[in-house]
Amino acid sequence: MTTKLNLNFKNQLRLWLMPSLGIIGTIAFIFFYRIPLVVFWWIIIPISILYVIPNLYLHINHFKYFKNRSYIFTEDMIIENGKVEKSYNVSDIESLTFYATKAKLADVTYQRLPYHDYYLANLKLKSGESIILSSIQLTTLNEFLYSRLK
């Protein structure tokens, strides 16, 4: 079974859907009930600080790093397609480390901030090289890696 990890519109849309709907819903609520403009700014500024700005910053950084990289996982190989194509054997993986927020690692079910969905996985190889993967490539990256690298 071959799986390709790369940037696609579906993953990016999913990571941006919650913050966008929250802001659009807040704006619609304010205009529908004709709430004064001062209240509008008192609501939009905190929402922007908590949701939009950190989410945008993370998304841009992940996008810049992974935009020209794709990874193909086969049964026993990982093929990296970037500026130079490289291939790694799955048996050469020494360790797997996830870099994520505590809420993501604990897999809590209560409402989280949208930037909790951004995380990285570092596959350290026996040769000392590392393969870095992002949730922007596959939103269920942790489950995928655990199932493939058992």
mmCIF file with all atom_site columns, C-alpha atoms in Angstrom:
data_model
loop_
_atom_site.group_PDB
_atom_site.id
_atom_site.type_symbol
_atom_site.label_atom_id
_atom_site.label_alt_id
_atom_site.label_comp_id
_atom_site.label_asym_id
_atom_site.label_entity_id
_atom_site.label_seq_id
_atom_site.pdbx_PDB_ins_code
_atom_site.Cartn_x
_atom_site.Cartn_y
_atom_site.Cartn_z
_atom_site.occupancy
_atom_site.B_iso_or_equiv
_atom_site.pdbx_formal_charge
_atom_site.auth_seq_id
_atom_site.auth_comp_id
_atom_site.auth_asym_id
_atom_site.auth_atom_id
_atom_site.pdbx_PDB_model_num
ATOM 1   C CA . MET A 1 1   ? 0.000   0.000  0.000  1.00 0.00 ? 1   MET A CA 1
ATOM 2   C CA . THR A 1 2   ? 1.441   3.349  -1.080 1.00 0.00 ? 2   THR A CA 1
ATOM 3   C CA . THR A 1 3   ? 0.528   6.635  0.581  1.00 0.00 ? 3   THR A CA 1
ATOM 4   C CA . LYS A 1 4   ? 1.645   10.081 -0.547 1.00 0.00 ? 4   LYS A CA 1
ATOM 5   C CA . LEU A 1 5   ? 1.972   12.953 1.921  1.00 0.00 ? 5   LEU A CA 1
ATOM 6   C CA . ASN A 1 6   ? 1.966   16.415 0.404  1.00 0.00 ? 6   ASN A CA 1
ATOM 7   C CA . LEU A 1 7   ? 0.250   19.759 0.734  1.00 0.00 ? 7   LEU A CA 1
ATOM 8   C CA . ASN A 1 8   ? -3.315  19.699 -0.510 1.00 0.00 ? 8   ASN A CA 1
ATOM 9   C CA . PHE A 1 9   ? -6.299  21.991 -0.386 1.00 0.00 ? 9   PHE A CA 1
ATOM 10  C CA . LYS A 1 10  ? -8.407  19.677 1.805  1.00 0.00 ? 10  LYS A CA 1
ATOM 11  C CA . ASN A 1 11  ? -5.914  19.620 4.697  1.00 0.00 ? 11  ASN A CA 1
ATOM 12  C CA . GLN A 1 12  ? -5.342  23.347 4.540  1.00 0.00 ? 12  GLN A CA 1
ATOM 13  C CA . LEU A 1 13  ? -9.076  24.048 4.452  1.00 0.00 ? 13  LEU A CA 1
ATOM 14  C CA . ARG A 1 14  ? -9.675  21.809 7.481  1.00 0.00 ? 14  ARG A CA 1
ATOM 15  C CA . LEU A 1 15  ? -6.994  23.616 9.483  1.00 0.00 ? 15  LEU A CA 1
ATOM 16  C CA . TRP A 1 16  ? -8.545  26.985 8.628  1.00 0.00 ? 16  TRP A CA 1
ATOM 17  C CA . LEU A 1 17  ? -12.230 26.063 8.830  1.00 0.00 ? 17  LEU A CA 1
ATOM 18  C CA . MET A 1 18  ? -12.799 26.465 12.588 1.00 0.00 ? 18  MET A CA 1
ATOM 19  C CA . PRO A 1 19  ? -11.207 29.903 13.017 1.00 0.00 ? 19  PRO A CA 1
ATOM 20  C CA . SER A 1 20  ? -12.884 31.197 9.872  1.00 0.00 ? 20  SER A CA 1
ATOM 21  C CA . LEU A 1 21  ? -16.339 30.002 10.886 1.00 0.00 ? 21  LEU A CA 1
ATOM 22  C CA . GLY A 1 22  ? -15.907 31.464 14.357 1.00 0.00 ? 22  GLY A CA 1
ATOM 23  C CA . ILE A 1 23  ? -15.053 34.905 13.042 1.00 0.00 ? 23  ILE A CA 1
ATOM 24  C CA . ILE A 1 24  ? -17.715 34.878 10.316 1.00 0.00 ? 24  ILE A CA 1
ATOM 25  C CA . GLY A 1 25  ? -20.315 33.747 12.865 1.00 0.00 ? 25  GLY A CA 1
ATOM 26  C CA . THR A 1 26  ? -19.312 36.507 15.288 1.00 0.00 ? 26  THR A CA 1
ATOM 27  C CA . ILE A 1 27  ? -19.506 39.180 12.591 1.00 0.00 ? 27  ILE A CA 1
ATOM 28  C CA . ALA A 1 28  ? -22.889 37.878 11.418 1.00 0.00 ? 28  ALA A CA 1
ATOM 29  C CA . PHE A 1 29  ? -24.202 37.874 14.995 1.00 0.00 ? 29  PHE A CA 1
ATOM 30  C CA . ILE A 1 30  ? -23.049 41.468 15.588 1.00 0.00 ? 30  ILE A CA 1
ATOM 31  C CA . PHE A 1 31  ? -24.614 42.775 12.374 1.00 0.00 ? 31  PHE A CA 1
ATOM 32  C CA . PHE A 1 32  ? -27.800 40.717 12.678 1.00 0.00 ? 32  PHE A CA 1
ATOM 33  C CA . TYR A 1 33  ? -28.565 42.090 16.150 1.00 0.00 ? 33  TYR A CA 1
ATOM 34  C CA . ARG A 1 34  ? -27.284 45.579 15.251 1.00 0.00 ? 34  ARG A CA 1
ATOM 35  C CA . ILE A 1 35  ? -24.797 45.660 18.097 1.00 0.00 ? 35  ILE A CA 1
ATOM 36  C CA . PRO A 1 36  ? -22.847 48.959 18.337 1.00 0.00 ? 36  PRO A CA 1
ATOM 37  C CA . LEU A 1 37  ? -19.547 49.160 16.457 1.00 0.00 ? 37  LEU A CA 1
ATOM 38  C CA . VAL A 1 38  ? -17.554 49.631 19.674 1.00 0.00 ? 38  VAL A CA 1
ATOM 39  C CA . VAL A 1 39  ? -18.676 46.189 20.848 1.00 0.00 ? 39  VAL A CA 1
ATOM 40  C CA . PHE A 1 40  ? -17.699 44.800 17.442 1.00 0.00 ? 40  PHE A CA 1
ATOM 41  C CA . TRP A 1 41  ? -14.082 45.920 17.951 1.00 0.00 ? 41  TRP A CA 1
ATOM 42  C CA . TRP A 1 42  ? -14.075 44.656 21.540 1.00 0.00 ? 42  TRP A CA 1
ATOM 43  C CA . ILE A 1 43  ? -14.974 41.195 20.219 1.00 0.00 ? 43  ILE A CA 1
ATOM 44  C CA . ILE A 1 44  ? -13.005 41.040 16.948 1.00 0.00 ? 44  ILE A CA 1
ATOM 45  C CA . ILE A 1 45  ? -9.656  42.175 18.378 1.00 0.00 ? 45  ILE A CA 1
ATOM 46  C CA . PRO A 1 46  ? -9.456  39.419 21.065 1.00 0.00 ? 46  PRO A CA 1
ATOM 47  C CA . ILE A 1 47  ? -10.654 36.804 18.569 1.00 0.00 ? 47  ILE A CA 1
ATOM 48  C CA . SER A 1 48  ? -7.949  37.924 16.141 1.00 0.00 ? 48  SER A CA 1
ATOM 49  C CA . ILE A 1 49  ? -5.284  37.796 18.839 1.00 0.00 ? 49  ILE A CA 1
ATOM 50  C CA . LEU A 1 50  ? -6.328  34.347 20.084 1.00 0.00 ? 50  LEU A CA 1
ATOM 51  C CA . TYR A 1 51  ? -7.269  32.638 16.844 1.00 0.00 ? 51  TYR A CA 1
ATOM 52  C CA . VAL A 1 52  ? -6.316  34.304 13.594 1.00 0.00 ? 52  VAL A CA 1
ATOM 53  C CA . ILE A 1 53  ? -2.811  35.681 14.163 1.00 0.00 ? 53  ILE A CA 1
ATOM 54  C CA . PRO A 1 54  ? -1.218  32.564 15.766 1.00 0.00 ? 54  PRO A CA 1
ATOM 55  C CA . ASN A 1 55  ? -3.006  30.295 13.306 1.00 0.00 ? 55  ASN A CA 1
ATOM 56  C CA . LEU A 1 56  ? -1.883  32.358 10.323 1.00 0.00 ? 56  LEU A CA 1
ATOM 57  C CA . TYR A 1 57  ? 1.707   32.466 11.591 1.00 0.00 ? 57  TYR A CA 1
ATOM 58  C CA . LEU A 1 58  ? 1.871   28.684 12.048 1.00 0.00 ? 58  LEU A CA 1
ATOM 59  C CA . HIS A 1 59  ? 0.162   27.985 8.756  1.00 0.00 ? 59  HIS A CA 1
ATOM 60  C CA . ILE A 1 60  ? 2.528   30.206 6.778  1.00 0.00 ? 60  ILE A CA 1
ATOM 61  C CA . ASN A 1 61  ? 5.613   28.676 8.432  1.00 0.00 ? 61  ASN A CA 1
ATOM 62  C CA . HIS A 1 62  ? 4.446   25.109 7.819  1.00 0.00 ? 62  HIS A CA 1
ATOM 63  C CA . PHE A 1 63  ? 3.445   25.977 4.256  1.00 0.00 ? 63  PHE A CA 1
ATOM 64  C CA . LYS A 1 64  ? 6.810   27.592 3.431  1.00 0.00 ? 64  LYS A CA 1
ATOM 65  C CA . TYR A 1 65  ? 8.771   24.626 4.737  1.00 0.00 ? 65  TYR A CA 1
ATOM 66  C CA . PHE A 1 66  ? 6.654   21.863 3.180  1.00 0.00 ? 66  PHE A CA 1
ATOM 67  C CA . LYS A 1 67  ? 5.400   23.429 -0.074 1.00 0.00 ? 67  LYS A CA 1
ATOM 68  C CA . ASN A 1 68  ? 7.957   21.715 -2.322 1.00 0.00 ? 68  ASN A CA 1
ATOM 69  C CA . ARG A 1 69  ? 8.239   18.478 -0.364 1.00 0.00 ? 69  ARG A CA 1
ATOM 70  C CA . SER A 1 70  ? 6.238   15.329 -0.658 1.00 0.00 ? 70  SER A CA 1
ATOM 71  C CA . TYR A 1 71  ? 6.781   11.933 0.872  1.00 0.00 ? 71  TYR A CA 1
ATOM 72  C CA . ILE A 1 72  ? 5.720   8.582  -0.516 1.00 0.00 ? 72  ILE A CA 1
ATOM 73  C CA . PHE A 1 73  ? 5.333   5.773  2.002  1.00 0.00 ? 73  PHE A CA 1
ATOM 74  C CA . THR A 1 74  ? 5.499   2.241  0.638  1.00 0.00 ? 74  THR A CA 1
ATOM 75  C CA . GLU A 1 75  ? 5.597   -0.981 2.652  1.00 0.00 ? 75  GLU A CA 1
ATOM 76  C CA . ASP A 1 76  ? 9.339   -0.756 3.353  1.00 0.00 ? 76  ASP A CA 1
ATOM 77  C CA . MET A 1 77  ? 10.536  2.579  1.926  1.00 0.00 ? 77  MET A CA 1
ATOM 78  C CA . ILE A 1 78  ? 10.024  6.304  2.423  1.00 0.00 ? 78  ILE A CA 1
ATOM 79  C CA . ILE A 1 79  ? 10.729  8.366  -0.681 1.00 0.00 ? 79  ILE A CA 1
ATOM 80  C CA . GLU A 1 80  ? 11.272  12.101 -0.264 1.00 0.00 ? 80  GLU A CA 1
ATOM 81  C CA . ASN A 1 81  ? 10.551  14.226 -3.315 1.00 0.00 ? 81  ASN A CA 1
ATOM 82  C CA . GLY A 1 82  ? 12.067  17.636 -2.840 1.00 0.00 ? 82  GLY A CA 1
ATOM 83  C CA . LYS A 1 83  ? 14.886  19.400 -4.617 1.00 0.00 ? 83  LYS A CA 1
ATOM 84  C CA . VAL A 1 84  ? 16.724  16.084 -4.561 1.00 0.00 ? 84  VAL A CA 1
ATOM 85  C CA . GLU A 1 85  ? 14.878  12.772 -4.445 1.00 0.00 ? 85  GLU A CA 1
ATOM 86  C CA . LYS A 1 86  ? 15.985  10.577 -1.542 1.00 0.00 ? 86  LYS A CA 1
ATOM 87  C CA . SER A 1 87  ? 14.796  7.217  -0.346 1.00 0.00 ? 87  SER A CA 1
ATOM 88  C CA . TYR A 1 88  ? 15.012  5.715  3.129  1.00 0.00 ? 88  TYR A CA 1
ATOM 89  C CA . ASN A 1 89  ? 14.362  2.220  4.381  1.00 0.00 ? 89  ASN A CA 1
ATOM 90  C CA . VAL A 1 90  ? 11.698  1.970  7.108  1.00 0.00 ? 90  VAL A CA 1
ATOM 91  C CA . SER A 1 91  ? 13.976  -0.334 9.135  1.00 0.00 ? 91  SER A CA 1
ATOM 92  C CA . ASP A 1 92  ? 16.511  2.535  9.365  1.00 0.00 ? 92  ASP A CA 1
ATOM 93  C CA . ILE A 1 93  ? 14.163  4.580  11.579 1.00 0.00 ? 93  ILE A CA 1
ATOM 94  C CA . GLU A 1 94  ? 15.647  4.860  15.041 1.00 0.00 ? 94  GLU A CA 1
ATOM 95  C CA . SER A 1 95  ? 12.986  6.958  16.776 1.00 0.00 ? 95  SER A CA 1
ATOM 96  C CA . LEU A 1 96  ? 9.763   8.864  16.222 1.00 0.00 ? 96  LEU A CA 1
ATOM 97  C CA . THR A 1 97  ? 9.166   12.109 18.108 1.00 0.00 ? 97  THR A CA 1
ATOM 98  C CA . PHE A 1 98  ? 6.094   14.330 17.981 1.00 0.00 ? 98  PHE A CA 1
ATOM 99  C CA . TYR A 1 99  ? 6.276   18.055 18.650 1.00 0.00 ? 99  TYR A CA 1
ATOM 100 C CA . ALA A 1 100 ? 2.808   19.253 19.600 1.00 0.00 ? 100 ALA A CA 1
ATOM 101 C CA . THR A 1 101 ? 0.874   21.090 22.270 1.00 0.00 ? 101 THR A CA 1
ATOM 102 C CA . LYS A 1 102 ? -0.091  19.247 25.430 1.00 0.00 ? 102 LYS A CA 1
ATOM 103 C CA . ALA A 1 103 ? -3.766  19.281 24.413 1.00 0.00 ? 103 ALA A CA 1
ATOM 104 C CA . LYS A 1 104 ? -2.952  17.543 21.131 1.00 0.00 ? 104 LYS A CA 1
ATOM 105 C CA . LEU A 1 105 ? -0.719  14.938 22.737 1.00 0.00 ? 105 LEU A CA 1
ATOM 106 C CA . ALA A 1 106 ? -3.305  14.191 25.425 1.00 0.00 ? 106 ALA A CA 1
ATOM 107 C CA . ASP A 1 107 ? -6.000  13.948 22.719 1.00 0.00 ? 107 ASP A CA 1
ATOM 108 C CA . VAL A 1 108 ? -8.506  15.856 24.810 1.00 0.00 ? 108 VAL A CA 1
ATOM 109 C CA . THR A 1 109 ? -12.057 16.111 23.568 1.00 0.00 ? 109 THR A CA 1
ATOM 110 C CA . TYR A 1 110 ? -13.018 19.555 24.870 1.00 0.00 ? 110 TYR A CA 1
ATOM 111 C CA . GLN A 1 111 ? -12.905 22.612 22.640 1.00 0.00 ? 111 GLN A CA 1
ATOM 112 C CA . ARG A 1 112 ? -9.347  23.630 21.882 1.00 0.00 ? 112 ARG A CA 1
ATOM 113 C CA . LEU A 1 113 ? -7.749  26.560 20.175 1.00 0.00 ? 113 LEU A CA 1
ATOM 114 C CA . PRO A 1 114 ? -7.341  25.992 16.416 1.00 0.00 ? 114 PRO A CA 1
ATOM 115 C CA . TYR A 1 115 ? -3.561  26.046 16.457 1.00 0.00 ? 115 TYR A CA 1
ATOM 116 C CA . HIS A 1 116 ? -3.521  22.872 18.556 1.00 0.00 ? 116 HIS A CA 1
ATOM 117 C CA . ASP A 1 117 ? -4.013  20.990 15.269 1.00 0.00 ? 117 ASP A CA 1
ATOM 118 C CA . TYR A 1 118 ? -0.565  21.980 13.979 1.00 0.00 ? 118 TYR A CA 1
ATOM 119 C CA . TYR A 1 119 ? 2.186   19.577 14.982 1.00 0.00 ? 119 TYR A CA 1
ATOM 120 C CA . LEU A 1 120 ? 5.368   18.016 13.648 1.00 0.00 ? 120 LEU A CA 1
ATOM 121 C CA . ALA A 1 121 ? 6.751   14.492 13.584 1.00 0.00 ? 121 ALA A CA 1
ATOM 122 C CA . ASN A 1 122 ? 10.485  13.877 13.503 1.00 0.00 ? 122 ASN A CA 1
ATOM 123 C CA . LEU A 1 123 ? 11.652  10.514 12.169 1.00 0.00 ? 123 LEU A CA 1
ATOM 124 C CA . LYS A 1 124 ? 15.260  10.126 13.279 1.00 0.00 ? 124 LYS A CA 1
ATOM 125 C CA . LEU A 1 125 ? 17.263  7.701  11.178 1.00 0.00 ? 125 LEU A CA 1
ATOM 126 C CA . LYS A 1 126 ? 20.206  5.551  12.239 1.00 0.00 ? 126 LYS A CA 1
ATOM 127 C CA . SER A 1 127 ? 22.436  7.538  9.876  1.00 0.00 ? 127 SER A CA 1
ATOM 128 C CA . GLY A 1 128 ? 21.747  10.720 11.887 1.00 0.00 ? 128 GLY A CA 1
ATOM 129 C CA . GLU A 1 129 ? 19.435  12.268 9.284  1.00 0.00 ? 129 GLU A CA 1
ATOM 130 C CA . SER A 1 130 ? 15.919  13.350 10.138 1.00 0.00 ? 130 SER A CA 1
ATOM 131 C CA . ILE A 1 131 ? 12.673  13.345 8.210  1.00 0.00 ? 131 ILE A CA 1
ATOM 132 C CA . ILE A 1 132 ? 10.285  16.034 9.400  1.00 0.00 ? 132 ILE A CA 1
ATOM 133 C CA . LEU A 1 133 ? 6.591   15.656 8.621  1.00 0.00 ? 133 LEU A CA 1
ATOM 134 C CA . SER A 1 134 ? 3.759   18.065 9.389  1.00 0.00 ? 134 SER A CA 1
ATOM 135 C CA . SER A 1 135 ? 0.067   17.868 10.130 1.00 0.00 ? 135 SER A CA 1
ATOM 136 C CA . ILE A 1 136 ? -0.435  20.273 7.224  1.00 0.00 ? 136 ILE A CA 1
ATOM 137 C CA . GLN A 1 137 ? 0.436   17.334 4.944  1.00 0.00 ? 137 GLN A CA 1
ATOM 138 C CA . LEU A 1 138 ? -1.934  14.892 6.635  1.00 0.00 ? 138 LEU A CA 1
ATOM 139 C CA . THR A 1 139 ? -4.297  15.916 9.431  1.00 0.00 ? 139 THR A CA 1
ATOM 140 C CA . THR A 1 140 ? -4.188  12.453 11.026 1.00 0.00 ? 140 THR A CA 1
ATOM 141 C CA . LEU A 1 141 ? -0.404  12.187 10.813 1.00 0.00 ? 141 LEU A CA 1
ATOM 142 C CA . ASN A 1 142 ? 0.076   10.656 14.264 1.00 0.00 ? 142 ASN A CA 1
ATOM 143 C CA . GLU A 1 143 ? -2.355  7.766  13.621 1.00 0.00 ? 143 GLU A CA 1
ATOM 144 C CA . PHE A 1 144 ? -0.880  7.214  10.166 1.00 0.00 ? 144 PHE A CA 1
ATOM 145 C CA . LEU A 1 145 ? 2.685   6.972  11.464 1.00 0.00 ? 145 LEU A CA 1
ATOM 146 C CA . TYR A 1 146 ? 1.782   4.721  14.389 1.00 0.00 ? 146 TYR A CA 1
ATOM 147 C CA . SER A 1 147 ? -0.043  2.321  12.081 1.00 0.00 ? 147 SER A CA 1
ATOM 148 C CA . ARG A 1 148 ? 2.661   2.296  9.381  1.00 0.00 ? 148 ARG A CA 1
ATOM 149 C CA . LEU A 1 149 ? 5.740   2.108  11.595 1.00 0.00 ? 149 LEU A CA 1
ATOM 150 C CA . LYS A 1 150 ? 4.685   -0.593 14.059 1.00 0.00 ? 150 LYS A CA 1
#
